[in-house]
Amino acid sequence: QLQLVESGGGLVHPGGSLRLSCAASGLSLDRYAITWIRQVPGKEREGVACIRRYGGGENYAESVKGRFTISRNNDKNTVYLQLNSLRPEDTAVYYCGADANPYRPICAILPPFASWGQGTPVTVSS
């Protein structure tokens, strides 16, 4: 069974950067397209970015386009999310999830998940 563990969150000033990691174990990560989502307590979860199984075809939420970059290294069984130009409204718990459907031609920004991690908190505040 695929297990995912996020890391890299923290407290950062507005305009700052963070790099989140999503490390997989149990199964090879290249079986799955991966999505990063975020959630603020009491609000709906928001799809942030996704990447296909072997990379490429990235999709981003409009709110993060041009600021966030998703990438993956299947040799390391890890997916990354680079967060730049952070804003207070980016504050949330960030989760990575493995798409339950491995056959999508285009990755889904908020798919049904086969597996997801415990999340890593990001706080953007001055």
Coordinates of C-alpha atoms in Angstrom, one line a residue:
Q1 CA 0.0 0.0 0.0
L2 CA 1.2 3.5 -0.9
Q3 CA 2.1 5.7 2.1
L4 CA 2.8 9.4 1.7
V5 CA 4.6 11.7 4.1
E6 CA 4.7 15.5 3.6
S7 CA 7.4 17.7 5.1
G8 CA 8.9 21.2 4.6
G9 CA 6.1 23.4 6.0
G10 CA 6.8 26.2 8.5
L11 CA 6.4 29.8 9.3
V12 CA 7.5 32.3 6.6
H13 CA 7.1 36.0 6.0
P14 CA 5.0 37.3 3.1
G15 CA 7.0 37.2 -0.1
G16 CA 9.1 34.3 1.2
S17 CA 9.5 30.7 -0.1
L18 CA 9.2 27.2 1.1
R19 CA 9.8 23.8 -0.6
L20 CA 7.4 21.0 0.4
S21 CA 8.3 17.4 -0.1
C22 CA 6.0 14.4 -0.5
A23 CA 7.9 11.1 0.1
A24 CA 6.3 7.8 -0.9
S25 CA 6.9 4.3 0.4
G26 CA 5.2 1.0 0.0
L27 CA 4.7 1.2 -3.7
S28 CA 6.5 2.9 -6.6
L29 CA 5.4 6.5 -6.9
D30 CA 5.5 6.4 -10.7
R31 CA 2.2 4.4 -10.6
Y32 CA 0.4 7.6 -9.6
A33 CA -0.3 11.1 -10.7
I34 CA 0.2 13.3 -7.6
T35 CA -1.8 16.3 -6.5
W36 CA -1.1 18.8 -3.8
I37 CA -4.1 20.2 -2.0
R38 CA -4.5 22.6 0.9
Q39 CA -7.1 23.1 3.6
V40 CA -7.8 25.8 6.1
P41 CA -9.8 24.5 9.1
G42 CA -13.5 25.1 8.5
K43 CA -13.1 25.6 4.8
E44 CA -13.3 23.4 1.7
R45 CA -10.1 21.8 0.6
E46 CA -8.5 23.4 -2.5
G47 CA -6.6 21.7 -5.2
V48 CA -3.3 23.5 -5.7
A49 CA -1.2 21.6 -8.3
C50 CA -0.9 18.2 -9.9
I51 CA 1.6 16.3 -12.0
R52 CA 1.4 13.2 -14.2
R53 CA 3.0 9.9 -13.4
Y54 CA 6.2 10.5 -15.3
G55 CA 6.2 14.3 -15.0
G56 CA 4.9 17.0 -17.3
G57 CA 1.4 18.1 -17.9
E58 CA 1.3 20.1 -14.7
N59 CA -1.9 21.9 -13.7
Y60 CA -2.2 24.7 -11.2
A61 CA -5.0 26.5 -9.4
E62 CA -5.4 30.0 -10.7
S63 CA -4.6 31.3 -7.2
V64 CA -1.0 29.9 -7.3
K65 CA -0.1 30.1 -11.0
G66 CA 3.3 31.7 -11.5
R67 CA 4.2 31.3 -7.9
F68 CA 4.1 27.6 -7.1
T69 CA 5.9 24.8 -9.0
I70 CA 5.2 21.1 -8.8
S71 CA 7.9 18.6 -9.7
R72 CA 8.8 15.0 -9.1
N73 CA 11.8 12.7 -8.9
N74 CA 10.5 9.1 -9.3
D75 CA 14.0 7.7 -8.6
K76 CA 13.7 9.3 -5.2
N77 CA 10.0 8.4 -4.9
T78 CA 9.4 12.1 -4.0
V79 CA 7.2 14.9 -5.3
Y80 CA 8.0 18.5 -4.5
L81 CA 6.0 21.8 -4.3
Q82 CA 8.1 25.0 -4.5
L83 CA 6.2 27.8 -3.0
N84 CA 7.4 31.3 -3.9
S85 CA 6.0 34.8 -3.3
L86 CA 4.0 33.5 -0.5
R87 CA 0.9 35.5 0.7
P88 CA -1.0 35.3 4.0
E89 CA -3.9 33.7 2.1
D90 CA -1.6 30.7 1.3
T91 CA -1.7 29.8 5.0
A92 CA -3.1 26.2 5.2
V93 CA -2.2 22.6 5.8
Y94 CA -0.8 21.2 2.6
Y95 CA -1.4 17.6 1.7
C96 CA -0.2 15.4 -1.2
G97 CA -2.4 12.7 -2.6
A98 CA -2.1 9.9 -5.1
D99 CA -4.8 9.9 -7.8
A100 CA -6.9 6.8 -7.6
N101 CA -7.2 6.7 -11.4
P102 CA -3.8 6.0 -13.0
Y103 CA -5.1 6.4 -16.5
R104 CA -6.0 10.0 -16.8
P105 CA -4.4 11.7 -19.8
I106 CA -4.4 15.0 -17.9
C107 CA -3.8 15.1 -14.2
A108 CA -6.7 16.2 -12.0
I109 CA -6.4 19.1 -9.6
L110 CA -8.7 17.5 -7.1
P111 CA -9.2 13.8 -7.9
P112 CA -10.4 11.0 -5.7
F113 CA -7.3 9.9 -3.8
A114 CA -6.0 6.4 -3.4
S115 CA -3.7 7.6 -0.6
W116 CA -2.8 10.9 1.1
G117 CA -0.5 12.1 3.8
Q118 CA -0.9 13.7 7.2
G119 CA -0.2 17.2 5.9
T120 CA 2.4 19.8 6.6
P121 CA 1.3 23.3 7.9
V122 CA 2.3 26.4 6.1
T123 CA 1.9 29.8 7.9
V124 CA 2.5 33.0 6.1
S125 CA 2.6 35.9 8.5
S126 CA 4.6 39.0 9.2

